[in-house]
Amino acid sequence: MQVVLLEDVKALGKKGEIVKVNDGYARNFILPKKLGVEATAKNLNDLKLQKANADKIAAEQLAAAKELAQKLEGLSITVKMKAGEGGKAFGSISSKEIAAAAAEQLNLDLDKKKLVMGEAIKTFGTHEVPIKLHKDVTGKLAVKVVEA
């Protein structure tokens, strides 16, 4: 029997694949647990429509991410940090503070987990912070750190 998988099944296949399995395995395991459906013409057509819809949504998300990356290219935010003796930086700027400053200054809702920072910023000046907007798109935001 041919089955269209609705979820990933270990040692059988990934979601959306059409696999050939024994009738008993399909009737007793895959179909009752809603891991797959029988590969009829209607189910194959539904699968094709779902894939087309998923591809369209993925393309829209990629376009939105590219647009946001271009928008971020010319923008910068200013973050204040305390200075110790002799103008030396006291403390550090984390991704949480950068995300909060972007929301406040630019009205951009950036997820702090998407900011790709090796470690916190510990010096004054302008720093380029990469932002992972999509698996294929990385934008850069200029962060200017000044004395408070």
PDB file of C-alpha atoms in Angstrom:
ATOM      1  CA  MET A   1       0.000   0.000   0.000  1.00  0.00           C
ATOM      2  CA  GLN A   2       1.243   3.503  -0.773  1.00  0.00           C
ATOM      3  CA  VAL A   3       0.939   6.069   2.001  1.00  0.00           C
ATOM      4  CA  VAL A   4       1.438   9.854   2.102  1.00  0.00           C
ATOM      5  CA  LEU A   5       3.196  10.708   5.374  1.00  0.00           C
ATOM      6  CA  LEU A   6       1.654  13.507   7.422  1.00  0.00           C
ATOM      7  CA  GLU A   7       4.532  13.528   9.931  1.00  0.00           C
ATOM      8  CA  ASP A   8       8.142  12.346   9.999  1.00  0.00           C
ATOM      9  CA  VAL A   9       8.305   8.615  10.760  1.00  0.00           C
ATOM     10  CA  LYS A  10      11.648   7.254  11.936  1.00  0.00           C
ATOM     11  CA  ALA A  11      13.182   4.734   9.511  1.00  0.00           C
ATOM     12  CA  LEU A  12      10.369   5.319   6.982  1.00  0.00           C
ATOM     13  CA  GLY A  13      10.420   8.873   5.663  1.00  0.00           C
ATOM     14  CA  LYS A  14       9.800  12.574   6.094  1.00  0.00           C
ATOM     15  CA  LYS A  15       6.549  14.523   6.112  1.00  0.00           C
ATOM     16  CA  GLY A  16       5.018  14.816   2.641  1.00  0.00           C
ATOM     17  CA  GLU A  17       6.796  11.801   1.161  1.00  0.00           C
ATOM     18  CA  ILE A  18       4.954   8.968  -0.578  1.00  0.00           C
ATOM     19  CA  VAL A  19       6.191   5.607   0.726  1.00  0.00           C
ATOM     20  CA  LYS A  20       5.265   2.002   0.052  1.00  0.00           C
ATOM     21  CA  VAL A  21       4.524  -0.019   3.198  1.00  0.00           C
ATOM     22  CA  ASN A  22       2.906  -3.342   4.021  1.00  0.00           C
ATOM     23  CA  ASP A  23      -0.897  -3.270   4.275  1.00  0.00           C
ATOM     24  CA  GLY A  24      -0.872  -4.393   7.927  1.00  0.00           C
ATOM     25  CA  TYR A  25       1.685  -1.764   8.946  1.00  0.00           C
ATOM     26  CA  ALA A  26      -0.425   0.929   7.305  1.00  0.00           C
ATOM     27  CA  ARG A  27      -3.761  -0.260   8.745  1.00  0.00           C
ATOM     28  CA  ASN A  28      -2.493  -0.996  12.270  1.00  0.00           C
ATOM     29  CA  PHE A  29       0.107   1.711  12.852  1.00  0.00           C
ATOM     30  CA  ILE A  30       0.300   4.588  10.355  1.00  0.00           C
ATOM     31  CA  LEU A  31      -3.396   5.244   9.686  1.00  0.00           C
ATOM     32  CA  PRO A  32      -4.729   4.904  13.289  1.00  0.00           C
ATOM     33  CA  LYS A  33      -1.985   7.177  14.689  1.00  0.00           C
ATOM     34  CA  LYS A  34      -2.650   9.739  11.934  1.00  0.00           C
ATOM     35  CA  LEU A  35       0.972   9.542  10.768  1.00  0.00           C
ATOM     36  CA  GLY A  36      -0.170   9.211   7.162  1.00  0.00           C
ATOM     37  CA  VAL A  37      -3.067   8.765   4.770  1.00  0.00           C
ATOM     38  CA  GLU A  38      -3.606   6.396   1.884  1.00  0.00           C
ATOM     39  CA  ALA A  39      -2.149   7.694  -1.383  1.00  0.00           C
ATOM     40  CA  THR A  40      -5.391   8.249  -3.310  1.00  0.00           C
ATOM     41  CA  ALA A  41      -5.778  10.789  -6.107  1.00  0.00           C
ATOM     42  CA  LYS A  42      -7.583  13.216  -3.765  1.00  0.00           C
ATOM     43  CA  ASN A  43      -4.909  12.947  -1.056  1.00  0.00           C
ATOM     44  CA  LEU A  44      -2.106  13.392  -3.612  1.00  0.00           C
ATOM     45  CA  ASN A  45      -3.817  16.509  -4.975  1.00  0.00           C
ATOM     46  CA  ASP A  46      -4.235  17.891  -1.442  1.00  0.00           C
ATOM     47  CA  LEU A  47      -0.530  17.256  -0.796  1.00  0.00           C
ATOM     48  CA  LYS A  48       0.399  19.107  -3.988  1.00  0.00           C
ATOM     49  CA  LEU A  49      -1.753  22.102  -2.975  1.00  0.00           C
ATOM     50  CA  GLN A  50      -0.241  22.162   0.523  1.00  0.00           C
ATOM     51  CA  LYS A  51       3.290  22.133  -0.915  1.00  0.00           C
ATOM     52  CA  ALA A  52       2.429  24.961  -3.312  1.00  0.00           C
ATOM     53  CA  ASN A  53       0.975  27.001  -0.447  1.00  0.00           C
ATOM     54  CA  ALA A  54       4.037  26.327   1.741  1.00  0.00           C
ATOM     55  CA  ASP A  55       6.356  27.389  -1.101  1.00  0.00           C
ATOM     56  CA  LYS A  56       4.376  30.605  -1.589  1.00  0.00           C
ATOM     57  CA  ILE A  57       4.533  31.436   2.128  1.00  0.00           C
ATOM     58  CA  ALA A  58       8.278  30.695   2.224  1.00  0.00           C
ATOM     59  CA  ALA A  59       8.857  33.017  -0.748  1.00  0.00           C
ATOM     60  CA  GLU A  60       6.861  35.799   0.938  1.00  0.00           C
ATOM     61  CA  GLN A  61       8.858  35.395   4.162  1.00  0.00           C
ATOM     62  CA  LEU A  62      12.132  35.512   2.239  1.00  0.00           C
ATOM     63  CA  ALA A  63      11.061  38.693   0.412  1.00  0.00           C
ATOM     64  CA  ALA A  64      10.018  40.325   3.700  1.00  0.00           C
ATOM     65  CA  ALA A  65      13.344  39.388   5.299  1.00  0.00           C
ATOM     66  CA  LYS A  66      15.308  40.867   2.358  1.00  0.00           C
ATOM     67  CA  GLU A  67      13.265  44.061   2.546  1.00  0.00           C
ATOM     68  CA  LEU A  68      13.895  44.374   6.291  1.00  0.00           C
ATOM     69  CA  ALA A  69      17.633  43.729   5.767  1.00  0.00           C
ATOM     70  CA  GLN A  70      17.804  46.608   3.268  1.00  0.00           C
ATOM     71  CA  LYS A  71      15.862  48.835   5.672  1.00  0.00           C
ATOM     72  CA  LEU A  72      18.262  48.003   8.515  1.00  0.00           C
ATOM     73  CA  GLU A  73      21.325  48.750   6.361  1.00  0.00           C
ATOM     74  CA  GLY A  74      20.970  52.524   6.688  1.00  0.00           C
ATOM     75  CA  LEU A  75      19.692  52.630  10.270  1.00  0.00           C
ATOM     76  CA  SER A  76      21.533  52.931  13.549  1.00  0.00           C
ATOM     77  CA  ILE A  77      20.578  52.968  17.205  1.00  0.00           C
ATOM     78  CA  THR A  78      22.255  54.638  20.145  1.00  0.00           C
ATOM     79  CA  VAL A  79      22.765  52.816  23.427  1.00  0.00           C
ATOM     80  CA  LYS A  80      24.150  54.464  26.564  1.00  0.00           C
ATOM     81  CA  MET A  81      26.663  52.729  28.809  1.00  0.00           C
ATOM     82  CA  LYS A  82      28.248  53.927  32.023  1.00  0.00           C
ATOM     83  CA  ALA A  83      31.875  55.012  31.980  1.00  0.00           C
ATOM     84  CA  GLY A  84      34.350  54.298  34.731  1.00  0.00           C
ATOM     85  CA  GLU A  85      37.546  56.132  35.592  1.00  0.00           C
ATOM     86  CA  GLY A  86      39.464  57.564  32.643  1.00  0.00           C
ATOM     87  CA  GLY A  87      36.545  57.121  30.225  1.00  0.00           C
ATOM     88  CA  LYS A  88      36.795  53.335  30.296  1.00  0.00           C
ATOM     89  CA  ALA A  89      33.568  51.414  29.626  1.00  0.00           C
ATOM     90  CA  PHE A  90      31.853  50.081  32.733  1.00  0.00           C
ATOM     91  CA  GLY A  91      29.636  47.102  31.974  1.00  0.00           C
ATOM     92  CA  SER A  92      28.475  45.756  28.628  1.00  0.00           C
ATOM     93  CA  ILE A  93      25.639  45.903  26.094  1.00  0.00           C
ATOM     94  CA  SER A  94      23.774  42.641  25.530  1.00  0.00           C
ATOM     95  CA  SER A  95      21.405  41.552  22.766  1.00  0.00           C
ATOM     96  CA  LYS A  96      18.443  42.204  25.084  1.00  0.00           C
ATOM     97  CA  GLU A  97      19.398  45.866  25.438  1.00  0.00           C
ATOM     98  CA  ILE A  98      19.946  46.237  21.685  1.00  0.00           C
ATOM     99  CA  ALA A  99      16.516  44.719  20.938  1.00  0.00           C
ATOM    100  CA  ALA A 100      14.888  47.054  23.481  1.00  0.00           C
ATOM    101  CA  ALA A 101      16.668  50.102  22.007  1.00  0.00           C
ATOM    102  CA  ALA A 102      15.596  49.117  18.469  1.00  0.00           C
ATOM    103  CA  ALA A 103      11.982  48.817  19.622  1.00  0.00           C
ATOM    104  CA  GLU A 104      12.143  52.209  21.362  1.00  0.00           C
ATOM    105  CA  GLN A 105      14.107  54.209  18.764  1.00  0.00           C
ATOM    106  CA  LEU A 106      13.141  52.603  15.442  1.00  0.00           C
ATOM    107  CA  ASN A 107       9.802  50.937  16.300  1.00  0.00           C
ATOM    108  CA  LEU A 108      11.263  47.625  15.094  1.00  0.00           C
ATOM    109  CA  ASP A 109      10.380  44.427  16.905  1.00  0.00           C
ATOM    110  CA  LEU A 110      13.639  42.448  16.744  1.00  0.00           C
ATOM    111  CA  ASP A 111      13.963  39.126  18.535  1.00  0.00           C
ATOM    112  CA  LYS A 112      17.010  39.178  20.817  1.00  0.00           C
ATOM    113  CA  LYS A 113      17.706  35.547  19.870  1.00  0.00           C
ATOM    114  CA  LYS A 114      18.188  36.559  16.228  1.00  0.00           C
ATOM    115  CA  LEU A 115      20.985  38.990  17.052  1.00  0.00           C
ATOM    116  CA  VAL A 116      24.228  37.180  16.242  1.00  0.00           C
ATOM    117  CA  MET A 117      26.662  38.441  18.841  1.00  0.00           C
ATOM    118  CA  GLY A 118      29.704  36.409  19.815  1.00  0.00           C
ATOM    119  CA  GLU A 119      29.843  38.244  23.117  1.00  0.00           C
ATOM    120  CA  ALA A 120      28.465  41.423  24.649  1.00  0.00           C
ATOM    121  CA  ILE A 121      29.737  44.834  23.454  1.00  0.00           C
ATOM    122  CA  LYS A 122      32.201  46.235  26.002  1.00  0.00           C
ATOM    123  CA  THR A 123      33.636  49.301  24.248  1.00  0.00           C
ATOM    124  CA  PHE A 124      32.396  52.710  23.146  1.00  0.00           C
ATOM    125  CA  GLY A 125      31.990  53.508  19.465  1.00  0.00           C
ATOM    126  CA  THR A 126      29.998  52.138  16.549  1.00  0.00           C
ATOM    127  CA  HIS A 127      29.591  48.390  16.175  1.00  0.00           C
ATOM    128  CA  GLU A 128      27.990  46.348  13.376  1.00  0.00           C
ATOM    129  CA  VAL A 129      25.611  43.735  14.806  1.00  0.00           C
ATOM    130  CA  PRO A 130      24.484  40.989  12.398  1.00  0.00           C
ATOM    131  CA  ILE A 131      20.806  39.970  12.643  1.00  0.00           C
ATOM    132  CA  LYS A 132      19.650  36.571  11.336  1.00  0.00           C
ATOM    133  CA  LEU A 133      16.318  37.521   9.719  1.00  0.00           C
ATOM    134  CA  HIS A 134      15.851  34.320   7.691  1.00  0.00           C
ATOM    135  CA  LYS A 135      17.942  31.208   7.136  1.00  0.00           C
ATOM    136  CA  ASP A 136      19.281  32.812   3.931  1.00  0.00           C
ATOM    137  CA  VAL A 137      19.202  36.510   4.923  1.00  0.00           C
ATOM    138  CA  THR A 138      21.387  38.301   7.459  1.00  0.00           C
ATOM    139  CA  GLY A 139      21.000  42.039   8.016  1.00  0.00           C
ATOM    140  CA  LYS A 140      23.341  44.419   9.810  1.00  0.00           C
ATOM    141  CA  LEU A 141      22.395  47.078  12.325  1.00  0.00           C
ATOM    142  CA  ALA A 142      24.773  49.818  13.411  1.00  0.00           C
ATOM    143  CA  VAL A 143      24.869  50.189  17.204  1.00  0.00           C
ATOM    144  CA  LYS A 144      26.466  53.364  18.527  1.00  0.00           C
ATOM    145  CA  VAL A 145      27.582  53.033  22.151  1.00  0.00           C
ATOM    146  CA  VAL A 146      27.992  56.344  23.993  1.00  0.00           C
ATOM    147  CA  GLU A 147      28.785  57.394  27.540  1.00  0.00           C
ATOM    148  CA  ALA A 148      25.830  57.817  29.874  1.00  0.00           C
TER     149      ALA A 148
END
